[in-house]
Coordinates of C-alpha atoms in Angstrom, one line a residue:
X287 CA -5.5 36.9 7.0
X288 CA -4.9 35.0 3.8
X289 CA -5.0 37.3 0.7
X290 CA -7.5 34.5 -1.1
X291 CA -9.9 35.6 2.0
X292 CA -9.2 39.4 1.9
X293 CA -9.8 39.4 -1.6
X294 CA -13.3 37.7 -1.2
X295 CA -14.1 40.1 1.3
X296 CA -13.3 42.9 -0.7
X297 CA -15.3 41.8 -3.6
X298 CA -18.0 41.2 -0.9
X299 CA -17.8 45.1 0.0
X300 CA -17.9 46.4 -3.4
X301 CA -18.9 44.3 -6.4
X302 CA -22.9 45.5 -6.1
X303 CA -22.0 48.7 -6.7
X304 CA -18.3 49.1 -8.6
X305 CA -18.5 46.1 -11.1
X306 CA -15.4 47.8 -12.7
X307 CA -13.4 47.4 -9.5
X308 CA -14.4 43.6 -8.9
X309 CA -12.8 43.4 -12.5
X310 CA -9.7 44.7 -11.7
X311 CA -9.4 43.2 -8.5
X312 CA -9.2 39.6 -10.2
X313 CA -7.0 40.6 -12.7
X314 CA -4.8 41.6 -10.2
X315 CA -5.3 38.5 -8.0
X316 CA -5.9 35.6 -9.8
X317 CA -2.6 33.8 -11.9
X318 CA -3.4 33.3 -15.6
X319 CA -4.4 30.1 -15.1
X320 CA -7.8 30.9 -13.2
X321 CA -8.8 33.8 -15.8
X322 CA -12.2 32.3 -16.2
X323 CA -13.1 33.6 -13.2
X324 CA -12.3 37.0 -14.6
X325 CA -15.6 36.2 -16.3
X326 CA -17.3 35.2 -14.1
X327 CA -16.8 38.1 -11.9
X328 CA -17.2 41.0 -14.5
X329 CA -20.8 39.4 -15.9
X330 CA -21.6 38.5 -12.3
X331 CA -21.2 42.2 -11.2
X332 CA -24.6 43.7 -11.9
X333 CA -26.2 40.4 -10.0
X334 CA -27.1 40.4 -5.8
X335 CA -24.1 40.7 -3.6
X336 CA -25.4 36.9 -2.5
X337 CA -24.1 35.1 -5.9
X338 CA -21.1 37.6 -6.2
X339 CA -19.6 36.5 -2.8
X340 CA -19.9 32.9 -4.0
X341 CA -18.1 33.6 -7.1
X342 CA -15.2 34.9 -4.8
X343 CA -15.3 31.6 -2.6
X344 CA -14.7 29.5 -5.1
X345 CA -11.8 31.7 -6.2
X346 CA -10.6 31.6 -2.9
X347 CA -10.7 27.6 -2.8
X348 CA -8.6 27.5 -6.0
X349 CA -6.1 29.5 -4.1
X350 CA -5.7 27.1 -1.5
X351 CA -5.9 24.0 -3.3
X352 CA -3.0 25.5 -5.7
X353 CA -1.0 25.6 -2.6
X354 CA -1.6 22.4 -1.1
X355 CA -1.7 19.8 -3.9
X356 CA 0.6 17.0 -5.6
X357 CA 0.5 15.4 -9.4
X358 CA -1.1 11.8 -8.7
X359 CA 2.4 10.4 -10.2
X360 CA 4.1 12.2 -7.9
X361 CA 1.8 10.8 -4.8
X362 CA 1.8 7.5 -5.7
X363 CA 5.4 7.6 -6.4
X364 CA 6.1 8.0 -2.7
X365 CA 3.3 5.5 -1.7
X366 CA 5.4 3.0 -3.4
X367 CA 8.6 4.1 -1.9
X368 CA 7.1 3.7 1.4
X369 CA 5.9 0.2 0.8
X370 CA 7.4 -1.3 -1.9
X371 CA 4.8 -3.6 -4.2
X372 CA 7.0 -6.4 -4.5
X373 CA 6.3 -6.6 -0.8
X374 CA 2.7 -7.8 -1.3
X375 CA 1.4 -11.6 -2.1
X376 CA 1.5 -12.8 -5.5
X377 CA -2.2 -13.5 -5.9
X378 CA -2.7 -9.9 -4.5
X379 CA -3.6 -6.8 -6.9
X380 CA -2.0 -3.8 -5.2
X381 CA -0.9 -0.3 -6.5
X382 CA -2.6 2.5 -8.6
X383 CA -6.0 0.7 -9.7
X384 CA -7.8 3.6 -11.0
X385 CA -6.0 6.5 -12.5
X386 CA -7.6 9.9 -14.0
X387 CA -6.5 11.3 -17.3
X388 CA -3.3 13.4 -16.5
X389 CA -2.8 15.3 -15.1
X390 CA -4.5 14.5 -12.1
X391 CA -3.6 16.9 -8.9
X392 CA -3.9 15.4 -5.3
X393 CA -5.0 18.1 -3.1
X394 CA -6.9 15.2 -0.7
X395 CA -6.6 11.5 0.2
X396 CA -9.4 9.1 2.0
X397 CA -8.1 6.4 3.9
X398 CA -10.6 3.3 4.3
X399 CA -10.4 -0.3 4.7
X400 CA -13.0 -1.1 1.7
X401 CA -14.0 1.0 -0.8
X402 CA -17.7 0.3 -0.3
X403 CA -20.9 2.6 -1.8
X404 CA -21.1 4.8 1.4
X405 CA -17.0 5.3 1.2
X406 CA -17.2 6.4 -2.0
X407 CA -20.4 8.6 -1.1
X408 CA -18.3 10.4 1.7
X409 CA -15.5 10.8 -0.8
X410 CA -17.4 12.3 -3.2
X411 CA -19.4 14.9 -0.5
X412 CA -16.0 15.9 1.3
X413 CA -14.3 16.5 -3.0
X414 CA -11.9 14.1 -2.2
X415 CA -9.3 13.8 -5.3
X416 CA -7.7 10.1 -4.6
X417 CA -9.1 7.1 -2.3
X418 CA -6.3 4.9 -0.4
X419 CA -8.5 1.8 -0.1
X420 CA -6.4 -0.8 1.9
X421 CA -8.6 -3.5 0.6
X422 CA -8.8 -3.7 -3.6
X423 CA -11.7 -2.8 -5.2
X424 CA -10.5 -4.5 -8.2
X425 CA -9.3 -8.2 -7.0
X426 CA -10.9 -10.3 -9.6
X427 CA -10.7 -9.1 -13.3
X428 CA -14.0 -7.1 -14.9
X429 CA -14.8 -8.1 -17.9
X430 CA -17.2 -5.4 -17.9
X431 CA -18.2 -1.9 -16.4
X432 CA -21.9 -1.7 -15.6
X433 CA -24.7 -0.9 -12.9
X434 CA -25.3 -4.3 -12.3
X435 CA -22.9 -5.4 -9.5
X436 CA -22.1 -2.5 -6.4
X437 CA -18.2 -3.2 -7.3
X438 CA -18.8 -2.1 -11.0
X439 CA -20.8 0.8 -10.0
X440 CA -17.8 2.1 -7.7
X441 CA -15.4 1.8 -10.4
X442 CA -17.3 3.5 -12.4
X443 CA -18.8 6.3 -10.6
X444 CA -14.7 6.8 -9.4
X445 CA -13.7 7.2 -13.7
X446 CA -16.7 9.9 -14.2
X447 CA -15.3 12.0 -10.7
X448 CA -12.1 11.7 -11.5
X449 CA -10.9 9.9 -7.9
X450 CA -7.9 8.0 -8.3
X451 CA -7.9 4.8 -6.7
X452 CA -5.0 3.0 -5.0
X453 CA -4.6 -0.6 -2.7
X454 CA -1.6 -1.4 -0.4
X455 CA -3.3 -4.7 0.9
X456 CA -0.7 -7.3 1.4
X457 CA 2.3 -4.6 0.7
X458 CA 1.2 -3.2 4.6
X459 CA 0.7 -6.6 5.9
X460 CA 4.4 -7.7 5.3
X461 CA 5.6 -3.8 6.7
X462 CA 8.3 -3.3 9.0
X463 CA 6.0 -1.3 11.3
X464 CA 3.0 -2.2 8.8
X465 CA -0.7 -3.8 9.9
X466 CA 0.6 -6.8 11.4
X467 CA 3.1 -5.1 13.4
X468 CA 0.5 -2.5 14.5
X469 CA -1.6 -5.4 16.1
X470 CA 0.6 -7.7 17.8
X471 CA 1.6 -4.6 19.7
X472 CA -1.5 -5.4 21.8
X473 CA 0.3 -8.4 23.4
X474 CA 3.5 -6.0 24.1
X475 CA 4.5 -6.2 28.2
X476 CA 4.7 -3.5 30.5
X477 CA 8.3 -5.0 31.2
X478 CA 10.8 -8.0 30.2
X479 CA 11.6 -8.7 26.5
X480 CA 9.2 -9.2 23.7
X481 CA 10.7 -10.9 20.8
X482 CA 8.6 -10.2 17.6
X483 CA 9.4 -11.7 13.9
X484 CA 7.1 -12.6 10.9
X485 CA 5.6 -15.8 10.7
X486 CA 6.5 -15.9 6.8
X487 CA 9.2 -13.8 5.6
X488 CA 9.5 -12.1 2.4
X489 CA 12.0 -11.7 -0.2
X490 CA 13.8 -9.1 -1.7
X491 CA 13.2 -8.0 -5.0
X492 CA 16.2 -9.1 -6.6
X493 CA 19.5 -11.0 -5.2
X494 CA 22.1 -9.4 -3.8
X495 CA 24.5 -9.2 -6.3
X496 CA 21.6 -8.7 -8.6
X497 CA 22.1 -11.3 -10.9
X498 CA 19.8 -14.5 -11.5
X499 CA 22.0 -17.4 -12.2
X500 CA 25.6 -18.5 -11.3
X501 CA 26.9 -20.4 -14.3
X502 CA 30.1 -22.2 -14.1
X503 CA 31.8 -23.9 -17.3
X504 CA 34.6 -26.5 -16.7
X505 CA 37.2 -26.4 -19.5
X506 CA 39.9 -28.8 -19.9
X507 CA 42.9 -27.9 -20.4
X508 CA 43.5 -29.9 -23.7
X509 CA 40.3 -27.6 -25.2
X510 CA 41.9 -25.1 -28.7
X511 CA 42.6 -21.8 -26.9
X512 CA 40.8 -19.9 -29.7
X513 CA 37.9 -21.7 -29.3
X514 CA 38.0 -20.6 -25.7
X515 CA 38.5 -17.3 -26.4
X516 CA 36.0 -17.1 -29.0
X517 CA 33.3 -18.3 -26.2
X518 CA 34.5 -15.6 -23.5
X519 CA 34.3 -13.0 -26.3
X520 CA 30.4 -14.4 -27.1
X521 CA 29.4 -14.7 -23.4
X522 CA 30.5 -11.0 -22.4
X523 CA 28.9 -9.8 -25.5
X524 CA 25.9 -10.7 -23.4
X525 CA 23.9 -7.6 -21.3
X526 CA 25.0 -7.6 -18.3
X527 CA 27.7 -10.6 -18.0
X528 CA 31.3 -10.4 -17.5
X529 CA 33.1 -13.7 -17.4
X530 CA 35.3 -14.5 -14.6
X531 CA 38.0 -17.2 -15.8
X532 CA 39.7 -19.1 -12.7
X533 CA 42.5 -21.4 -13.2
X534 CA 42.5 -24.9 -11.9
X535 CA 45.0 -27.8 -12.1
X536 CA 42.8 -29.3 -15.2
X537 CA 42.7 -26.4 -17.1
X538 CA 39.7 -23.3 -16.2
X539 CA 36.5 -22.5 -14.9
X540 CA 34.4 -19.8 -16.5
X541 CA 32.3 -18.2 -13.9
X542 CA 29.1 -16.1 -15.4
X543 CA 26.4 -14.4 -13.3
X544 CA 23.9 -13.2 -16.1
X545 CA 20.5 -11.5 -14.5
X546 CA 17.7 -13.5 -15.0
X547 CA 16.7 -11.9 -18.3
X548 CA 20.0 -12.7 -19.9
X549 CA 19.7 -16.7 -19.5
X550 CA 18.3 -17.2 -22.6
X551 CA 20.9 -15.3 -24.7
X552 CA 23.6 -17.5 -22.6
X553 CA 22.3 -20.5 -23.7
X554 CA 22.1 -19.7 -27.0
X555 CA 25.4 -18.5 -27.0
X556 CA 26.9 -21.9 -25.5
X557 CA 24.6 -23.9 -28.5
X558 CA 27.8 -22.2 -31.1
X559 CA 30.1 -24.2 -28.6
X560 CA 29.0 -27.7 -28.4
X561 CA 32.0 -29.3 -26.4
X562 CA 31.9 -26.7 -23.7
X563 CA 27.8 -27.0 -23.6
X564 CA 27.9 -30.4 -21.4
X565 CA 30.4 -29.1 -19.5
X566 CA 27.9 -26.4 -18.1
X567 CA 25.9 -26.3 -14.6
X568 CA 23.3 -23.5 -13.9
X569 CA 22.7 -22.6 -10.4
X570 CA 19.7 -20.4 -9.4
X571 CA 19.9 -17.3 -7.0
X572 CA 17.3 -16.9 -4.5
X573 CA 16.4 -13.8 -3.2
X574 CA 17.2 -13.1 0.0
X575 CA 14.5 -12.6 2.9
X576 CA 13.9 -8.9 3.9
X577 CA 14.7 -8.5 7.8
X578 CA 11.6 -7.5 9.9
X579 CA 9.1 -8.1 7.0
X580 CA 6.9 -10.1 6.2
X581 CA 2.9 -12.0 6.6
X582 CA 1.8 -12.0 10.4
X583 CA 3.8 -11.9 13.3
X584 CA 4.2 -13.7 16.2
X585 CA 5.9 -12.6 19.9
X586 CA 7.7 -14.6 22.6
X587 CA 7.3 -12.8 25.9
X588 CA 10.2 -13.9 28.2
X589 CA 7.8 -14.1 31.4
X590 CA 4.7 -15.4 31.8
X591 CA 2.0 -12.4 33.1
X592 CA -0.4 -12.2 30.1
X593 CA -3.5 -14.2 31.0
X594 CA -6.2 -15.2 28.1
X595 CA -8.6 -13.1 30.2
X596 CA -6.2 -9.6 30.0
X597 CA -5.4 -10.4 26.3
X598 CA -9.1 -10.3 26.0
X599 CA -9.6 -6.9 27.6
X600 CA -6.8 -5.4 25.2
X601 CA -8.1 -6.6 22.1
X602 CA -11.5 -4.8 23.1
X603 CA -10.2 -1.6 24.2
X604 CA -7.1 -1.6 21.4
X605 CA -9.5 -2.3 18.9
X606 CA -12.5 -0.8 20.1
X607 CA -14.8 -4.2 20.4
X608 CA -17.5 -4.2 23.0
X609 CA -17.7 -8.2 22.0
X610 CA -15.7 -10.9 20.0
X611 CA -15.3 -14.4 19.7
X612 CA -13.1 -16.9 21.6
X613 CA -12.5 -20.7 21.2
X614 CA -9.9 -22.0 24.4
X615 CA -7.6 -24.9 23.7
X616 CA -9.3 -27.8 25.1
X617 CA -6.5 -27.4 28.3
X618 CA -6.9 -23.6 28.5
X619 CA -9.0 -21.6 30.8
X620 CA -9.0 -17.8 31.1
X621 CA -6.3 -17.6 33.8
X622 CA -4.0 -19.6 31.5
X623 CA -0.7 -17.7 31.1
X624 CA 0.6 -16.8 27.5
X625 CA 3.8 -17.2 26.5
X626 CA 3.7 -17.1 22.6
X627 CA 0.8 -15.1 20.7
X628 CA 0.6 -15.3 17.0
X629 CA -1.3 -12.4 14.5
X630 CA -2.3 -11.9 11.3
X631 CA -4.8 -9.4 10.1
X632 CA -7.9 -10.4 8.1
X633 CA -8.5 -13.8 7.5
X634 CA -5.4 -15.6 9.1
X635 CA -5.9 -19.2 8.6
X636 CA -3.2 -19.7 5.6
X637 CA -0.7 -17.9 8.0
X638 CA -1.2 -19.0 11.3
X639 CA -2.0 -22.9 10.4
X640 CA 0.3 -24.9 11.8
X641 CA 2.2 -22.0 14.2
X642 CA 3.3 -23.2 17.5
X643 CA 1.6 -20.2 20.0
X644 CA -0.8 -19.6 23.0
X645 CA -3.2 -18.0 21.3
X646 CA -3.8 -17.4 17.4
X647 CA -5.4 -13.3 16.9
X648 CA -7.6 -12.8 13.6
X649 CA -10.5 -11.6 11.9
X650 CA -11.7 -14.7 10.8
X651 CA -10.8 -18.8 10.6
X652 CA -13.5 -21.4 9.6
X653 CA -15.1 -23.1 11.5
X654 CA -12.9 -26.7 11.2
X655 CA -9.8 -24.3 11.5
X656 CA -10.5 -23.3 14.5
X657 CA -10.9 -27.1 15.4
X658 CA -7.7 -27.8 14.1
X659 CA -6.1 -24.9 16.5
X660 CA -7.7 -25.9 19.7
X661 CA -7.3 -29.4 19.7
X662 CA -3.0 -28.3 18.9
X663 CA -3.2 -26.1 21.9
X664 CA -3.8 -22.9 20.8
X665 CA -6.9 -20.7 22.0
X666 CA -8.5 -18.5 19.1
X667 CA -9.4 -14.9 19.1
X668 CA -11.6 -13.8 16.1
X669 CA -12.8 -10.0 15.8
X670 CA -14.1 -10.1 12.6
X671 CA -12.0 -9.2 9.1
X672 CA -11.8 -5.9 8.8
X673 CA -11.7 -4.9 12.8
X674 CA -8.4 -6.1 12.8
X675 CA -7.2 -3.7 10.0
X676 CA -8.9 -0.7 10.0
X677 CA -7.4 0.7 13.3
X678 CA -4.1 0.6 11.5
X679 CA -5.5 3.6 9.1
X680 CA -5.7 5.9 11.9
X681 CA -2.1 5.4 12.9
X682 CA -0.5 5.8 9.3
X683 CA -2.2 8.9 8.4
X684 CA 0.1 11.1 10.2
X685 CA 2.7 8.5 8.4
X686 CA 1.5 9.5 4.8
X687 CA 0.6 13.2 5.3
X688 CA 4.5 13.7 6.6
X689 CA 5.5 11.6 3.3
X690 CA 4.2 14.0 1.5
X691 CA 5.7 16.8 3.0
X692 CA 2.1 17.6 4.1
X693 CA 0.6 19.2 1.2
X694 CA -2.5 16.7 0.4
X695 CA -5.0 16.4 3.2
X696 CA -5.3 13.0 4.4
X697 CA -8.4 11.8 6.3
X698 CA -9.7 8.3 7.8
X699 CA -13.3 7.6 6.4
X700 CA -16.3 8.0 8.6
X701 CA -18.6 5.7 6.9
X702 CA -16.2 2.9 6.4
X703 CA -16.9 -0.2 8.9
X704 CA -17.2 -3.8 9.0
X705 CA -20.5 -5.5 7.6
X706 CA -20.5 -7.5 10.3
X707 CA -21.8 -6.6 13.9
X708 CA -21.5 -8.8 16.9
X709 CA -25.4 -7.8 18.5

């Protein structure tokens, strides 16, 4: 038995009739930090042994969150570690939206797809201390915080709880083992090779020898040597360039590789050196693609077994659909055989347009996108947005509660659901 519940029960035993002893009790029990409810207790005494016992539950509660609890910076910390926000689109808004005055301990997380009125309700009901809201409450900027609009009022009521509020969106679409690899999985075979890649990679955040530019400056060999020292002096006064000089028949080369922030001084370096400036060619780096992430997916089956009536029955029961929607490619039936079958969770159209597959799987497309699919081939399954997400929180709970060495309670919101019902 915990001593936070002995200790409750003991105080349930005797605090009607030795106040004294309740008083001693918490000194003994409770840290320093929870001496109010050395108050509490010793004016609480002479009272029914109803309201005493409640005293000591809340006392007891404090002992368990103080175990199992991490600072918000801490949390969001390994959130970020686990899916990097450069990973996520450049319209997107992902990260730590809302953050309580510090500091803020995380003794409980709700996971939902949209943090709607009735999430935040449930969050507020079960104490919850920080909301994981895949989708961002805050997409387009608020240039106030009223009661007018439902999105305002969540923001709001969030602030006066003290709930912190954080989005992965797009940063667990591109995930290695993220949304999007979470759904095609529907399409895997019971045997023979499944070949699965994003549809649109994404980058790294910076190149791989971490530096922005290659800059190479050709110098004849009839150029005043001091003058060519002088520049290599100036260009590895730079942060973070060293100049490489190679020798070539003519005379040198002068290899820099400053990191993008140190163009500028470069260039105004090279304006002190006028003869060498025309002799100078910038090359940008790209960043390089990440391997295995990225926006949708899409998986080559090396035999054909799948029929557009079996991929149907899996996106029900995977998903937990009793209906959805289906266009056929105008030389499809449901005993065609897939070979290819692209994903992308939510609305898919800006991904999947254009993708050479069997059969497209979303949440949603418009009406002359789906057009566009069927008359290139492609059949269309739409499950609405959000169906095609939210299974994903169940299956990276366990994912977050072992990130965090399991000391915040994570839990998948009851109340969250898609607005729209198939009826």
């Amino acid at each position: 038995m915990p001593t936070a519940y002995k200790f409750s029960r003991h105080i349930y035993s005797r605090s009607v009739t030795r106040g004294a002893v309740c008083w001693h009790l918490c000194s003994f029990f409770v840290p320093k930090k929870f001496s109010f409810f050395q108050i509490l207790c010793r004016r609480r005494y002479t009272q029914n042994t109803e309201t005493t016992v409640g005293v000591a539950v809340r006392c007891s509660r404090h002992f368990s969150q103080a175990r199992t609890s991490m600072e918000l910076t801490n949390v969001v910390a390994l959130l970020n570690k686990f899916a990097p926000l450069h990973l996520a689109s450049d319209w997107d808004n992902v990260g730590l939206l809302v953050e309580p005055t510090g500091p803020h301990i995380v003794d409980s997380i709700l996971l939902a797809n949209d943090l709607s009125e009735d999430v935040l309700q449930e969050a507020i009901q079960k104490n919850i201390s920080m909301i994981i809201s895949y989708h961002p409450p805050i997409f387009r900027p608020l240039k106030r915080l009223t009661s007018a609009s439902w999105k305002e009022r969540v923001i709001v009521k969030c602030i006066e709880k003290r709930i912190a509020v954080f989005a992965p969106h797009t940063c667990y679409d591109a995930l290695r083992g993220g949304v999007n690899d979470w759904l095609i999985n529907i399409f895997k075979p019971c045997q023979g090779k499944y070949d699965v890649r994003p549809i649109i990679p994404v980058e790294a955040a910076e190149t791989l020898s971490g530096a922005g530019y290659r800059i190479e400056i050709d110098i004849p060999s009839t150029e005043d040597p001091s003058l060519i020292e002088k520049a290599k002096n100036a260009f590895n006064a730079v942060k973070g360039v060293t100049v490489t000089p190679l020798e070539m028949p003519d005379g040198q080369l002068f290899l820099l590789n400053p990191p993008k922030a140190g163009l500028t001084d470069v260039v105004a370096a090279l304006e002190h050196f006028p003869s060498l400036k025309n002799r100078t060619v910038i090359f940008g780096l790209k960043n390089p693609p990440i391997p295995n992430h990225g926006m949708g997916r899409i998986g080559c089956m090396d035999s054909l077994g799948l029929s557009i009536e079996d991929a149907i029955e899996r996106v029900k029961a995977y998903l937990g659909l009793p209906f959805l929607r289906l266009a056929l490619a105008r030389d499809h039936n449901l005993k065609t055989l897939l070979k290819t079958v692209a994903v992308c969770a939510g609305s898919g159209a800006s991904v999947l347009s254009g993708v050479p597959a069997d059969l497209y799987l979303t949440g949603e497309m418009s009406h002359h996108e789906v057009l566009d699919a069927v008359h290139s081939g492609t059949s269309v399954i739409l499950c609405e947005h959000s169906n095609t997400e939210r299974g994903y929180l169940r299956s990276v709970q366990e994912t977050i509660e072992n990130m965090l060495d399991k000391k915040v309670r994570v839990q998948v919101s009851e109340a969250d659901k898609d607005p729209l019902k198939v009826i």
